[in-house]
Short mmCIF file of C-alpha atoms in Angstrom, two decimals:
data_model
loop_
_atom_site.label_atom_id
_atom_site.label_comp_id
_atom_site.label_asym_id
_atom_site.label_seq_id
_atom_site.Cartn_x
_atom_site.Cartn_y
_atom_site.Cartn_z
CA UNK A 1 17.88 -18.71 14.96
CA UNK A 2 18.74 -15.65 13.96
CA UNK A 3 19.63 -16.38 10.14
CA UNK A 4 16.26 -17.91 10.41
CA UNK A 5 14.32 -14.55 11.99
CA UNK A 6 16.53 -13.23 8.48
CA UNK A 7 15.09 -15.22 6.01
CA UNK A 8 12.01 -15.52 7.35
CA UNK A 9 11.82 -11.62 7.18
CA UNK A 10 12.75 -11.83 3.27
CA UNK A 11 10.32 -14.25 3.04
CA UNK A 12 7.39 -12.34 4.53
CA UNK A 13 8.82 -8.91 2.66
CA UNK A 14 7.97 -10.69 -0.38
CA UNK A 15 5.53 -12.38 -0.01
CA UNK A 16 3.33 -9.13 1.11
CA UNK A 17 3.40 -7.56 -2.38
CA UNK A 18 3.36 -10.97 -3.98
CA UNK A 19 -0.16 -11.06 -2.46
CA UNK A 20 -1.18 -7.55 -3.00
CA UNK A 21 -0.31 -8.03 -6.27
CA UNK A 22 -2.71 -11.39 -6.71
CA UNK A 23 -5.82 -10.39 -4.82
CA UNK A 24 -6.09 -7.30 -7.18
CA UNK A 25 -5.53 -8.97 -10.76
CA UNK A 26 -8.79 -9.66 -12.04
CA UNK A 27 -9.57 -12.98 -14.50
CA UNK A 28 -10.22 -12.98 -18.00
CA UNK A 29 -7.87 -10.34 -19.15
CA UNK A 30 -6.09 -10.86 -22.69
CA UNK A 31 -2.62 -12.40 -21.95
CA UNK A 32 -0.70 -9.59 -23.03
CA UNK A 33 -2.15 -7.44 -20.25
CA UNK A 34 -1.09 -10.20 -17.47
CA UNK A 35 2.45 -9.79 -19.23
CA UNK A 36 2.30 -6.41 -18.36
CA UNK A 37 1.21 -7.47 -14.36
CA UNK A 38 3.87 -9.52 -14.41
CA UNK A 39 6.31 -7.05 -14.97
CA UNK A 40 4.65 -4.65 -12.37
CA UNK A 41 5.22 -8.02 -10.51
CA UNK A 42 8.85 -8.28 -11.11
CA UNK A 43 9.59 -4.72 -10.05
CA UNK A 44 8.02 -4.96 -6.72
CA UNK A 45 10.04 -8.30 -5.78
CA UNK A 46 13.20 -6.69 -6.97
CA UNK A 47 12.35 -3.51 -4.73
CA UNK A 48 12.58 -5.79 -1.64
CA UNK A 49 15.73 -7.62 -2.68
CA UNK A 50 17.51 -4.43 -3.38
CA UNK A 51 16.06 -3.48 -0.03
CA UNK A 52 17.63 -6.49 1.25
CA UNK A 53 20.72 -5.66 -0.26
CA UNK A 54 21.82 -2.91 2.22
CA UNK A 55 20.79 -5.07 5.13
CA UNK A 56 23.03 -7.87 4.15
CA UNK A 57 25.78 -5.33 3.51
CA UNK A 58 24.98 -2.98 6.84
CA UNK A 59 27.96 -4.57 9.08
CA UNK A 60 25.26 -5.01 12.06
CA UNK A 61 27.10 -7.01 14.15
CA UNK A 62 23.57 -9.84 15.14
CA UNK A 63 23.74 -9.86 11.40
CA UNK A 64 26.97 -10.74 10.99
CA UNK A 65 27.13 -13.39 13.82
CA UNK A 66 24.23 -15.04 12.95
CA UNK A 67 25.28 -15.66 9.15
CA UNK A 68 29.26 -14.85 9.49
CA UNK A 69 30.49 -12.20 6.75
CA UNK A 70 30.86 -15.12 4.07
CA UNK A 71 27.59 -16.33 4.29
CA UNK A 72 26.25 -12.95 3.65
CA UNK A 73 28.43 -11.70 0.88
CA UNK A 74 27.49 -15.06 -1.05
CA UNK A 75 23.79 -14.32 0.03
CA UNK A 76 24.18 -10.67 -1.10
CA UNK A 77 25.61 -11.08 -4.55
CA UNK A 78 22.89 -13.73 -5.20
CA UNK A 79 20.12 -11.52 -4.08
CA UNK A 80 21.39 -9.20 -5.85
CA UNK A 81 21.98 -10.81 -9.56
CA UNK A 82 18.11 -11.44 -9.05
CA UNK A 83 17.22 -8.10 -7.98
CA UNK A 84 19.18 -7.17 -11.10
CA UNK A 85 17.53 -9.82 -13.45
CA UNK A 86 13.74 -8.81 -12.30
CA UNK A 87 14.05 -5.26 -12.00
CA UNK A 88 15.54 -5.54 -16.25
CA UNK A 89 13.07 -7.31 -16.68
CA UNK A 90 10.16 -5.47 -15.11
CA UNK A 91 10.12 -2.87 -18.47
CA UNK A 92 10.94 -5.27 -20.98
CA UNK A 93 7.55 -6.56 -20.04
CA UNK A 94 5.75 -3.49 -19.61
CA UNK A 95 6.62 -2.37 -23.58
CA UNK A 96 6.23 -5.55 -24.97
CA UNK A 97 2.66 -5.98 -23.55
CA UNK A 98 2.09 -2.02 -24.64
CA UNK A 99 3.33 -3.00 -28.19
CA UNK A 100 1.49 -5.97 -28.25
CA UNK A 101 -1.78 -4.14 -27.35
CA UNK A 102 -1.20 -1.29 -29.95
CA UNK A 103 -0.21 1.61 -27.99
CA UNK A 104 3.23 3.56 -26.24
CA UNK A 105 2.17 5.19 -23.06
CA UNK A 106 4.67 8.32 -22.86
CA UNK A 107 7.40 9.40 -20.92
CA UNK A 108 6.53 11.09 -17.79
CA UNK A 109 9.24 12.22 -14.79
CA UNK A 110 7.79 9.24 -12.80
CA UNK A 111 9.09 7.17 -15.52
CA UNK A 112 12.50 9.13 -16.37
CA UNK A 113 13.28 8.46 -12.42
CA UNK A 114 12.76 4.70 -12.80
CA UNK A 115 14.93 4.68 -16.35
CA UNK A 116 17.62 6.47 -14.07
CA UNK A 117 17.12 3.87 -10.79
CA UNK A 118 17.49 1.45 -13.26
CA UNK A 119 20.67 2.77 -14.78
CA UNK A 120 22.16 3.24 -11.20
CA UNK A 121 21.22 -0.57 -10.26
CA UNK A 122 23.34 -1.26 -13.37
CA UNK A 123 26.54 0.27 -13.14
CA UNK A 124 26.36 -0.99 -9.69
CA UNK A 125 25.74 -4.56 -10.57
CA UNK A 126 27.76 -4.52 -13.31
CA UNK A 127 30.91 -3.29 -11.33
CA UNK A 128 30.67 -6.00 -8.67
CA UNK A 129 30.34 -8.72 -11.23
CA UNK A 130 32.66 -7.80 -13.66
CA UNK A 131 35.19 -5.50 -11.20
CA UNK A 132 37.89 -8.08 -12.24
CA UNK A 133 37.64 -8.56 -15.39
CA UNK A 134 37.44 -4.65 -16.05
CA UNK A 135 40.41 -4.57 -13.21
CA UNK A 136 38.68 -2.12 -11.61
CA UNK A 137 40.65 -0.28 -9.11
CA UNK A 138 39.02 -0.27 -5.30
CA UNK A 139 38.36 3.07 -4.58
CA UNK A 140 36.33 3.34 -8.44
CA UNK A 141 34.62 0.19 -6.92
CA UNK A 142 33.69 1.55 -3.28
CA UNK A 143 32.43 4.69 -5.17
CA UNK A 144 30.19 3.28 -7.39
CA UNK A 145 28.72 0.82 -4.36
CA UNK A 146 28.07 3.82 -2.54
CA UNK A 147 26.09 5.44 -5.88
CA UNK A 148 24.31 2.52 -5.57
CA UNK A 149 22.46 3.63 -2.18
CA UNK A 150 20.70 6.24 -4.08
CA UNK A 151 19.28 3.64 -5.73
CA UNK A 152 16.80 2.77 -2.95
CA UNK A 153 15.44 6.59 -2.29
CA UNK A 154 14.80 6.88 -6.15
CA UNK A 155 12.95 3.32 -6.96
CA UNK A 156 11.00 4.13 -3.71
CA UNK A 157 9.86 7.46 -5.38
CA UNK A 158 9.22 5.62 -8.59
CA UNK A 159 7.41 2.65 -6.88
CA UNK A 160 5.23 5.12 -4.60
CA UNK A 161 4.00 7.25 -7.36
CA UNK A 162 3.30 4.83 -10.09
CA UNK A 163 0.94 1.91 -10.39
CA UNK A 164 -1.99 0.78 -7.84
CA UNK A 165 -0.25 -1.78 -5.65
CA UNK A 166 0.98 0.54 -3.21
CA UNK A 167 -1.22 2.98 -3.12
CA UNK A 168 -3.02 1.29 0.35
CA UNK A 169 -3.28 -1.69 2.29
CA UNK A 170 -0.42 -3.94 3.70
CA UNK A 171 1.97 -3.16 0.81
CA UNK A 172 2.20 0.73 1.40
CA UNK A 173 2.92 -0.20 4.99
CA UNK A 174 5.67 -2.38 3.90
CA UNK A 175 7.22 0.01 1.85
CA UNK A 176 7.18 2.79 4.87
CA UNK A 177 8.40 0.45 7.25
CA UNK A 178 11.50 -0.54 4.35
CA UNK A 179 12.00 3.17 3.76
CA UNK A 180 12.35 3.87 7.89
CA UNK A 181 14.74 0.53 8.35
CA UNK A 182 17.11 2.29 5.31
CA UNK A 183 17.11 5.15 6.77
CA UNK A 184 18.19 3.39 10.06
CA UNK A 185 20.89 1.32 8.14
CA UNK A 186 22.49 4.51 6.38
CA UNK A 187 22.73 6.23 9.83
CA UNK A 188 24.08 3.56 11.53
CA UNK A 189 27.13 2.89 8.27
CA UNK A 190 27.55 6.47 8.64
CA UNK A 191 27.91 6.71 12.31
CA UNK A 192 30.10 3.50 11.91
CA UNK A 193 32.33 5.23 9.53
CA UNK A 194 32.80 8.38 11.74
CA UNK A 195 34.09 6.05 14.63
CA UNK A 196 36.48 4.03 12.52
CA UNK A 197 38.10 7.67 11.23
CA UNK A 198 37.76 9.42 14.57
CA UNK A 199 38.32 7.09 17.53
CA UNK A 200 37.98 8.21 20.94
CA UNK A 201 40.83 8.20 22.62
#
């Protein structure tokens, strides 16, 4: 039941900007402009995967139970590979439709904060799946995983401020009620945390 109430919550987190998305792309556009939708696309699916990311990863112990922690480590890597492939994806698509309609928009501090989300997601993605080949030691592991949570605060920035998606309806709702649950899961890994170091006697 419960890793049910789970996936059908990742399920319905998606699907809400999937639809957003649709009902405001109009028809007959050149192609190269629906290449650059589909990138705005990507981005907004791998928001709420990366969003999913600290769920899966949050220790809550109905979590844990329903799934069991092996279940949800296999279920959080693979979310998060995707995450990882969309969101590189999501401005590979956005220049290639700008160069294929003859312009560069410019660089703006909206933008610079999604280059450095971006960059963040990386090192973070790249140090779980290649911490042994790089024989990473733990502690440089557990440091950058812990980077990574700033990764959520800055894309949610990024995502707020740019584009049209979000700017009302069911999708800006989403995002608020995403931003409050993170909020909820760092509290609760940092109250956690002060418990396992300081245990009542």
């Amino acid at each position: 039941m419960k890793k049910a109430l789970l996936f059908g919550a990742m399920f319905l987190c998606l699907a809400v900007p999937g639809i957003s998305w649709a009902r405001a792309l109009m028809p007959g556009l050149p192609w190269s402009v629906y290449l650059y939708e589909a990138g705005r696309l990507l981005a907004l699916l791998a928001f709420v995967l990366i969003f999913f990311q600290y769920v899966l990863i949050s220790k809550i112990p109905w979590i844990e139970r329903g799934l069991g922690p092996a279940a949800l480590f296999k279920l959080h890597r693979r979310c998060g590979v995707i995450a990882f492939v969309l969101l590189l994806s999501h401005p590979v698509l956005l220049i290639l439709s700008e160069r294929l309609q003859g312009y560069t928009s410019p660089m703006s501090p909206i933008k610079i904060l999604g280059v450095l989300t971006l960059a963040l997601l990386s090192a973070a993605a790249l140090a779980a799946l290649l911490a042994r080949r790089l024989h990473l030691r733990v502690q440089t592991w557990k440091k950058v995983h812990k980077a990574a949570y700033m990764v959520f605060p800055l894309g949610f920035v990024h995502s707020l401020l740019i584009g049209t998606t979000l700017q009302k309806g069911p999708s800006r709702v989403l995002w608020l009620i995403m931003a409050a649950a993170y909020l909820a899961v760092v509290a609760y890994k940092a109250l956690r945390s002060s418990l396992l170091k300081h245990p009542s006697s």
